[in-house]
PDB file of C-alpha atoms in Angstrom:
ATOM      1  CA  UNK A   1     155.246 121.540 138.311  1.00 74.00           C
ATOM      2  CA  UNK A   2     151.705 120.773 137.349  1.00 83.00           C
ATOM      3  CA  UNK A   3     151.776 122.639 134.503  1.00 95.00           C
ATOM      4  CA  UNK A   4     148.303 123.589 132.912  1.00 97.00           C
ATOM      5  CA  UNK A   5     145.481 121.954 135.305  1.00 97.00           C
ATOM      6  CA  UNK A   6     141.475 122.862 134.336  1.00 97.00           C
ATOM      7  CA  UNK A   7     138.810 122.128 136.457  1.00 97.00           C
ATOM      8  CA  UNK A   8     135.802 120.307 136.273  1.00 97.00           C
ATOM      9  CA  UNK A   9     137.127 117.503 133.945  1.00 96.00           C
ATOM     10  CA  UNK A  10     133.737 116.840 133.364  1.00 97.00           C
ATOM     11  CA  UNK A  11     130.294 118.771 133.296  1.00 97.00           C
ATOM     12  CA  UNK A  12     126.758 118.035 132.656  1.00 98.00           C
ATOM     13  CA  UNK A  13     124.043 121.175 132.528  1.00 97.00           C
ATOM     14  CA  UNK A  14     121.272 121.539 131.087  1.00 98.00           C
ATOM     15  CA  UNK A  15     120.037 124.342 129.006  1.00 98.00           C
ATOM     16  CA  UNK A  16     120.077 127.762 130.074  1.00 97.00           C
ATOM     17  CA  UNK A  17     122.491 127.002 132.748  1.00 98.00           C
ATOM     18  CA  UNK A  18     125.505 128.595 134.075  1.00 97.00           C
ATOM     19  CA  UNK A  19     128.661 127.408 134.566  1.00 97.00           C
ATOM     20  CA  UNK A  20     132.625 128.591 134.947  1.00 98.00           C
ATOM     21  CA  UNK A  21     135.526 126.420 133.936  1.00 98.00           C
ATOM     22  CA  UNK A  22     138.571 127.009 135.538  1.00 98.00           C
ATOM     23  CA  UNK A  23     142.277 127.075 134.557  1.00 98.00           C
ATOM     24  CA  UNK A  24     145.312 127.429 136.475  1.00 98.00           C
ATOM     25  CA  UNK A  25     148.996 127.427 135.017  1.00 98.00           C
ATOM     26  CA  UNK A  26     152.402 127.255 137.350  1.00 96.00           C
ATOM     27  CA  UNK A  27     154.918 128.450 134.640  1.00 96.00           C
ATOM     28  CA  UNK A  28     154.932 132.287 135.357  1.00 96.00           C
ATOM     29  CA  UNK A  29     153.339 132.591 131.636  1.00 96.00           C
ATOM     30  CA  UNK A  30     152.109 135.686 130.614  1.00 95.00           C
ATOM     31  CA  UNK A  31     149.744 134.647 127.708  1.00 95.00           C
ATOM     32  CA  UNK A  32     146.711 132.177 128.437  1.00 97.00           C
ATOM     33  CA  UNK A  33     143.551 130.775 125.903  1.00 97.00           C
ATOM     34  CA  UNK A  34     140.498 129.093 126.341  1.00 98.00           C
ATOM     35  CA  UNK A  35     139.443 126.889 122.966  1.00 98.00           C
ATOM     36  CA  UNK A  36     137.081 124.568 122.428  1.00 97.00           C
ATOM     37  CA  UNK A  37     136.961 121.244 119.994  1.00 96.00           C
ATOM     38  CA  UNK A  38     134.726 119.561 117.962  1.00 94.00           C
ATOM     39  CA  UNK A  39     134.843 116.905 115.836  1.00 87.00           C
ATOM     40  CA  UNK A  40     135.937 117.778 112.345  1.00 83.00           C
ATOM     41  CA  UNK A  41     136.701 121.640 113.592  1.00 86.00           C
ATOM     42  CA  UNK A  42     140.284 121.447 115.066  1.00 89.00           C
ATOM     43  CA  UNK A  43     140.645 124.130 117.726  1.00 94.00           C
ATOM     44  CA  UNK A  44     139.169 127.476 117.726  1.00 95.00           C
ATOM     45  CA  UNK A  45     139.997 130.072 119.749  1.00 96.00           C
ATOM     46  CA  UNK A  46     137.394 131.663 122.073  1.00 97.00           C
ATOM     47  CA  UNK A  47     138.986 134.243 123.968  1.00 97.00           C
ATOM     48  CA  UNK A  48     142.401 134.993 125.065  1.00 97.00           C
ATOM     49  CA  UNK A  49     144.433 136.713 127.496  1.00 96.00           C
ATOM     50  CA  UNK A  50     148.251 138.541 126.013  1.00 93.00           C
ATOM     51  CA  UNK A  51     149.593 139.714 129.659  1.00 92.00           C
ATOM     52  CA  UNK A  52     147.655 139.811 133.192  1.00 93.00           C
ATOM     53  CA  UNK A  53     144.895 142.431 132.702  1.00 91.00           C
ATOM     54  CA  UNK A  54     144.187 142.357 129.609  1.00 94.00           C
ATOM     55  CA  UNK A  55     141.438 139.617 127.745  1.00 96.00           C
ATOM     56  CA  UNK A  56     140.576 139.782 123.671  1.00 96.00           C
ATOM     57  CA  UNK A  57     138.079 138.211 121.916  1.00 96.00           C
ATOM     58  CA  UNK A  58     139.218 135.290 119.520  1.00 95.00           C
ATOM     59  CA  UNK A  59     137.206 133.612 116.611  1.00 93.00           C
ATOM     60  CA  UNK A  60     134.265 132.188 118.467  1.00 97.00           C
ATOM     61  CA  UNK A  61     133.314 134.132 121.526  1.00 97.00           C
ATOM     62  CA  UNK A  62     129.236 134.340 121.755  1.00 97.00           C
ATOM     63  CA  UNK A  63     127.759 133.122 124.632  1.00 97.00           C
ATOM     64  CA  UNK A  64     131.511 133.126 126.845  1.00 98.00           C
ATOM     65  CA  UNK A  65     132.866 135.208 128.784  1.00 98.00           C
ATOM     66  CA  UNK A  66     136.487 135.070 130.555  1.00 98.00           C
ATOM     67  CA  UNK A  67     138.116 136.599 133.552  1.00 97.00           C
ATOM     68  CA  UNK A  68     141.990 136.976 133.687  1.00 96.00           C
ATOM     69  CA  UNK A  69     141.614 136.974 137.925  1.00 89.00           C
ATOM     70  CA  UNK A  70     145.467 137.358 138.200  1.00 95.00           C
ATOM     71  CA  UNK A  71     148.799 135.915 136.423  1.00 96.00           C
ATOM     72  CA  UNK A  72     148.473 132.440 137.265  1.00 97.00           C
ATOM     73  CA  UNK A  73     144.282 132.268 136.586  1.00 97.00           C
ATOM     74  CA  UNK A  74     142.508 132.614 133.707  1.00 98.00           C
ATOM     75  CA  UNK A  75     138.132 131.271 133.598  1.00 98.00           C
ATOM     76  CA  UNK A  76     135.813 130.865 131.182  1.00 98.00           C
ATOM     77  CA  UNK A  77     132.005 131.376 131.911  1.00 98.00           C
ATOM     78  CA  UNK A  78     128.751 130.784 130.518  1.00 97.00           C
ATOM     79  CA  UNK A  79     126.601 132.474 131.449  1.00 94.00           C
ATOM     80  CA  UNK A  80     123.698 130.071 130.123  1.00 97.00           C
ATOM     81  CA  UNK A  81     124.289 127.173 128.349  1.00 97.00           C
ATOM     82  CA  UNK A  82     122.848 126.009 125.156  1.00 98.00           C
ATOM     83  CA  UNK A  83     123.117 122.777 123.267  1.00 97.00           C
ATOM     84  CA  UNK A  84     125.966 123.635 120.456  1.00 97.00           C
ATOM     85  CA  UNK A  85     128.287 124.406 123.624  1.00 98.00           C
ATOM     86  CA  UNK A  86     128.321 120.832 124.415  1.00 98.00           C
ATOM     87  CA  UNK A  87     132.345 120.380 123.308  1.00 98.00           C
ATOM     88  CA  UNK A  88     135.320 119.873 124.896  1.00 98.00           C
ATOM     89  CA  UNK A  89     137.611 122.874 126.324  1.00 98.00           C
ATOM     90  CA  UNK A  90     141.163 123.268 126.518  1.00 98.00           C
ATOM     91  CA  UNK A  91     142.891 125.485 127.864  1.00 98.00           C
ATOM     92  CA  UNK A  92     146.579 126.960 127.243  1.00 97.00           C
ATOM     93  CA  UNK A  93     149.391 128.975 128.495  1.00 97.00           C
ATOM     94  CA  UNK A  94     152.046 130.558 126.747  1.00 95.00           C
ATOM     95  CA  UNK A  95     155.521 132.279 127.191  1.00 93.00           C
ATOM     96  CA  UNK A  96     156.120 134.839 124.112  1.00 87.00           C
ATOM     97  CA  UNK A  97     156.434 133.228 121.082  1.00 86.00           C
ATOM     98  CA  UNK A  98     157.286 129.546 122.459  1.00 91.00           C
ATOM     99  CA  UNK A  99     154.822 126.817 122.598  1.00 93.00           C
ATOM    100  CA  UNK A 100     151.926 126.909 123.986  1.00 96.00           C
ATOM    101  CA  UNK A 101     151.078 124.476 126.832  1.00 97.00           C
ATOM    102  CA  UNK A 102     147.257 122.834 127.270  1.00 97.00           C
ATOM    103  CA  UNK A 103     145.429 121.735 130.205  1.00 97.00           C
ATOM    104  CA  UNK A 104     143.454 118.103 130.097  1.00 96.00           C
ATOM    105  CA  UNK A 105     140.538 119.485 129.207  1.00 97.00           C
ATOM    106  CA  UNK A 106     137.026 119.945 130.232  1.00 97.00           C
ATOM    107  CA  UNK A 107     134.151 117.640 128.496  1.00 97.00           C
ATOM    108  CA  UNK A 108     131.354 119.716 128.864  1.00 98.00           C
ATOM    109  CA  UNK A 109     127.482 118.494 127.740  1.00 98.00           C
ATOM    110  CA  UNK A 110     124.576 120.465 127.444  1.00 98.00           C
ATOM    111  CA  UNK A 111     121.316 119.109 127.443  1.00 97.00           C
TER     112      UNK A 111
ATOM    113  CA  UNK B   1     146.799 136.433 107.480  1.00 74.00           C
ATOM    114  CA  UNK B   2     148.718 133.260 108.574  1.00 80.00           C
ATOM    115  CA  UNK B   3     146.782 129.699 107.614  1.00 89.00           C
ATOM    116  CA  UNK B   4     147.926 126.220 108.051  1.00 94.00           C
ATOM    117  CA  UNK B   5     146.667 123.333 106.088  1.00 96.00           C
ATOM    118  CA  UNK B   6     146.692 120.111 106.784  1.00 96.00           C
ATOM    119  CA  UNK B   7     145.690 118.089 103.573  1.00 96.00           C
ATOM    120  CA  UNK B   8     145.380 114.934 105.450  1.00 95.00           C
ATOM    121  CA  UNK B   9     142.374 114.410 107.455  1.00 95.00           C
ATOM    122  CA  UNK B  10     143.244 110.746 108.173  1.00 96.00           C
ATOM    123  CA  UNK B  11     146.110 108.593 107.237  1.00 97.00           C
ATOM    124  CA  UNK B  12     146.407 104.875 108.039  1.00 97.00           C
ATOM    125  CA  UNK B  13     149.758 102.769 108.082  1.00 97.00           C
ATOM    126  CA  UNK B  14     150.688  99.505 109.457  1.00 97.00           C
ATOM    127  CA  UNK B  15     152.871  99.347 112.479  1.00 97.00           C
ATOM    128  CA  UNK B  16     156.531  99.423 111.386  1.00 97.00           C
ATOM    129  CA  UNK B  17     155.858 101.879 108.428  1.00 98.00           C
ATOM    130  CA  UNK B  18     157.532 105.027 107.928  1.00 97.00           C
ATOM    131  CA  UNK B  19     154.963 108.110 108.055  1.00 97.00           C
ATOM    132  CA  UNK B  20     154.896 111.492 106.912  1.00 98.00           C
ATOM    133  CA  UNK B  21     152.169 114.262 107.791  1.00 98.00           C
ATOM    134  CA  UNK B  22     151.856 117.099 105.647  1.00 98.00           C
ATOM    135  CA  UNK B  23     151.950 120.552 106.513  1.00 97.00           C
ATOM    136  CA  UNK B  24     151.737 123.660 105.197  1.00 96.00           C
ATOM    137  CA  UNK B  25     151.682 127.201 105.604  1.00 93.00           C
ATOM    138  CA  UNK B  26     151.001 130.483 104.368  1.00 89.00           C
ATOM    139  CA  UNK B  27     152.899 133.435 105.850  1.00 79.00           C
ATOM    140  CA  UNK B  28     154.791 136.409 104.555  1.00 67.00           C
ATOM    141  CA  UNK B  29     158.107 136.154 107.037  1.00 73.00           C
ATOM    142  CA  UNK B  30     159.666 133.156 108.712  1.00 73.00           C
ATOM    143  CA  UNK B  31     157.001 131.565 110.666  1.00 86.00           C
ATOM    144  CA  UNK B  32     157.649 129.906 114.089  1.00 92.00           C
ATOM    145  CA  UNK B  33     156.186 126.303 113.249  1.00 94.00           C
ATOM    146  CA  UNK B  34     155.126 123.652 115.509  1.00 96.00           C
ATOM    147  CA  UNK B  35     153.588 119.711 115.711  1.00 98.00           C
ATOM    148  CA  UNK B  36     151.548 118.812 118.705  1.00 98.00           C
ATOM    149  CA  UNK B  37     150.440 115.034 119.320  1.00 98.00           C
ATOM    150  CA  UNK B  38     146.883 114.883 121.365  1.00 96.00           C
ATOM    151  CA  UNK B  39     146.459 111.114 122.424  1.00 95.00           C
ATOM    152  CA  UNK B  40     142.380 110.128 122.377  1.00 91.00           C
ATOM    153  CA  UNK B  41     141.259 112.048 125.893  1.00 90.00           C
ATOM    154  CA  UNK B  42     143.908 114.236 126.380  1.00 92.00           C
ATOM    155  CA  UNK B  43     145.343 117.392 125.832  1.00 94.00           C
ATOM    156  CA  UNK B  44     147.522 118.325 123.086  1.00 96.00           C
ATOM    157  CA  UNK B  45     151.551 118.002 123.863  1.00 96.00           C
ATOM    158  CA  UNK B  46     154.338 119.254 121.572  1.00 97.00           C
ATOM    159  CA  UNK B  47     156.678 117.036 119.498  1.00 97.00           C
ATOM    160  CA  UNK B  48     158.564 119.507 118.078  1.00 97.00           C
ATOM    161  CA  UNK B  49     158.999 123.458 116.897  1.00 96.00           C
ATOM    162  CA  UNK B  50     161.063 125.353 114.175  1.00 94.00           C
ATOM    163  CA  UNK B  51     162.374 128.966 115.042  1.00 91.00           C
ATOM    164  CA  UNK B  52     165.182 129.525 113.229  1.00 88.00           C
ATOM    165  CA  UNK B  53     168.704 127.451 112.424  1.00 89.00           C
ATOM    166  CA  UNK B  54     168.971 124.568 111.454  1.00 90.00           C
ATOM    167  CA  UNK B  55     165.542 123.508 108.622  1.00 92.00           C
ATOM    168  CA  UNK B  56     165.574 119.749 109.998  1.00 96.00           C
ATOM    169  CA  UNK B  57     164.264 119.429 113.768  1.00 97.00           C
ATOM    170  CA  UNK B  58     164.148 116.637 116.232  1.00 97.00           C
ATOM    171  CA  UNK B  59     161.388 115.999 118.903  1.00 97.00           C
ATOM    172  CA  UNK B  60     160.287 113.914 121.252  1.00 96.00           C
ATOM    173  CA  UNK B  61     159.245 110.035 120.565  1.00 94.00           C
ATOM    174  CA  UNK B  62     161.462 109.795 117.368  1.00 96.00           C
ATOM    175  CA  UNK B  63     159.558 112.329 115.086  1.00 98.00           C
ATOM    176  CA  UNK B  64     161.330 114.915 113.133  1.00 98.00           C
ATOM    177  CA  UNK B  65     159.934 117.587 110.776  1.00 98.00           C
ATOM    178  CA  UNK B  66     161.866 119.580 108.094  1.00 96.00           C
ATOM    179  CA  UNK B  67     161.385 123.040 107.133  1.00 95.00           C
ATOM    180  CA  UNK B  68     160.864 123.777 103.087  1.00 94.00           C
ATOM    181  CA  UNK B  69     160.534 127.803 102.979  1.00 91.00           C
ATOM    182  CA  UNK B  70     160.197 127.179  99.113  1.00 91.00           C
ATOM    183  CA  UNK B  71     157.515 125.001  99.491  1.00 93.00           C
ATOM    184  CA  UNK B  72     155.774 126.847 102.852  1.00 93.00           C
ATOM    185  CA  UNK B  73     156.077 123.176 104.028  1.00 95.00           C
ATOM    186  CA  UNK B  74     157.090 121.803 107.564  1.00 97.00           C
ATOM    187  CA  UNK B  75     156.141 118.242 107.035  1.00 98.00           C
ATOM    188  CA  UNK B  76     156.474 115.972 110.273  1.00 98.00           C
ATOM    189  CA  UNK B  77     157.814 112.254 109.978  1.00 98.00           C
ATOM    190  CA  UNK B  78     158.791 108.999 111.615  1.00 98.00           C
ATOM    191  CA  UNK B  79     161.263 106.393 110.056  1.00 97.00           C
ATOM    192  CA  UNK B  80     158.929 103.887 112.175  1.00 97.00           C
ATOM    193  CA  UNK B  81     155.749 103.966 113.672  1.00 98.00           C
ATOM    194  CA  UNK B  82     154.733 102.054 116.748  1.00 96.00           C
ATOM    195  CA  UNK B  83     151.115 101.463 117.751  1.00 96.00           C
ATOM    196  CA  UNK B  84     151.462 103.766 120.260  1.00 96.00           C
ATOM    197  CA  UNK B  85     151.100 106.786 118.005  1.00 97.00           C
ATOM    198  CA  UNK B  86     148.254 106.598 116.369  1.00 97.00           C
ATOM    199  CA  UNK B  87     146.936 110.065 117.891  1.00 97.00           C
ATOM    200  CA  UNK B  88     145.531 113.394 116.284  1.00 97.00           C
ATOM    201  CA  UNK B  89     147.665 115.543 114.897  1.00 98.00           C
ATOM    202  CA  UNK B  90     148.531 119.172 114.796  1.00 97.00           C
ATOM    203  CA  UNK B  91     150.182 121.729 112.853  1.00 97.00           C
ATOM    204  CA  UNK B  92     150.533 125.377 113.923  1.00 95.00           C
ATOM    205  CA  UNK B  93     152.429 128.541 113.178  1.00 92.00           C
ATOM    206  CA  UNK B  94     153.080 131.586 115.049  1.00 87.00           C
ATOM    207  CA  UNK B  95     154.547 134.704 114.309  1.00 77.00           C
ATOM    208  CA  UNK B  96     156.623 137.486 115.625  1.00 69.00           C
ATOM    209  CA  UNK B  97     153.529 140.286 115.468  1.00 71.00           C
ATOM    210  CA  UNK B  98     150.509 137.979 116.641  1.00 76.00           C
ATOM    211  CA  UNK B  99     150.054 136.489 120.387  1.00 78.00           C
ATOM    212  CA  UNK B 100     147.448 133.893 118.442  1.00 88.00           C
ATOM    213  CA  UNK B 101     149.160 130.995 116.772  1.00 90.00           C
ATOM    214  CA  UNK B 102     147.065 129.747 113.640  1.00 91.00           C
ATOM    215  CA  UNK B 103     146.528 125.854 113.812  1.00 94.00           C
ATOM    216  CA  UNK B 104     145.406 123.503 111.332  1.00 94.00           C
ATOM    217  CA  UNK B 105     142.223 121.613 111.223  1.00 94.00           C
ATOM    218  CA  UNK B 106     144.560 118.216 112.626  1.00 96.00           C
ATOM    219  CA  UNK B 107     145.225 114.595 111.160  1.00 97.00           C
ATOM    220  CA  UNK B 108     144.322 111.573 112.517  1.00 97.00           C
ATOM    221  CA  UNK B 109     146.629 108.759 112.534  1.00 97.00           C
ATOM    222  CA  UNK B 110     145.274 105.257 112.712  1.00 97.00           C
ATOM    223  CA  UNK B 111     148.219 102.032 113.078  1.00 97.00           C
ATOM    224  CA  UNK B 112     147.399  98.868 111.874  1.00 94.00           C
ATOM    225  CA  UNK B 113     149.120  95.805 113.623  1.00 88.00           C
TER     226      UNK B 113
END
């Protein structure tokens, strides 16, 4: 199993352009989450997904957007960049109240 | 609403020493708790988790935590720490009515030779 896998690893844009990470989980999980991290912030929660077809806003979702494209899929666009997006994304997949599983992460810098 | 805290923002021992991370939490029922390890460049991976049972929990890499409902506590630690796990640190509970576990802001550990 590959687990969690995100795609680009990295990503350079500039300002005002648009991009859309992907994420990808083999586990049959029915919850998924996109967060990003910055220094000195921990992880916060941008949007997340419960079951297929359903998304929900989490604590820091201006400027993103997600798409739950089927069980196994779950992106994260935006739709144009700015500066204090430059961070590093993780993404995550979960089984009811078990762990959560994360992806490698996506370094993403906006210029 | 759940929190975590994490008091500890960085902690620095020399390799060899025991170690103990603080956690804890604020919840009215019994939380499900977690630590996850993220190595420098990687994604975060789980040591260990508390459900129910048994308060004192084994994971992965020698770490253990112990669960203190009296003191909303779930403090992770390692008899012996090898270089190899100086790492960020993470605390996070979960409950039975919320699909969004609650993490806390992480603690870095640093190992000395």
């Amino acid at each position: 199993n590959a687990g969690v896998t995100q795609t680009p690893k990295f990503q350079v844009l500039k300002t005002g352009q648009s991009m859309t990470l992907q994420c990808a989980q083999d586990m049959n999980h029915n919850s998924m989450y996109w967060y990003r991290q910055d220094p000195g912030m921990g992880l916060r929660l941008i949007y997340y997904s419960a079951s297929e077809g359903t998304t929900d806003k989490g604590e820091v979702p201006n400027g993103y957007n997600v798409s739950r494209l089927n069980k196994r899929e779950f992106s994260l666009r935006l739709e144009s960049a700015a500066p204090s997006q430059t961070s590093v994304y993780f993404c995550a997949s979960r089984e009811g109240h078990n762990e959560q599983f994360f992806g490698p992460g996506t370094r993403l810098t906006v210029l | 609403a759940q929190s975590v805290t994490q008091p500890d923002i960085h902690i620095t021992v020399s390799e060899g020493a025991s170690l103990e991370l603080r956690c804890n939490y604020s919840y009215g029922a019994t939380p499900y708790l977690f630590w996850y390890v993220q190595s420098p460049g990687q994604g975060l991976q789980l040591l260990l988790k508390y459900f129910s049972g048994d308060t004192l929990v084994q994971g992965i890499k020698g770490f253990e935590a112990e669960f203190k409902r009296s003191q909303s506590s779930f403090n992770l630690r390692k008899p012996s720490v090898h270089w190899s796990d100086a790492a960020e640190y993470f605390c996070a509970v979960g409950s039975g009515g919320s699909y969004i576990p609650t993490f806390g802001r992480g603690t870095s550990l640093i190992v000395h030779p």
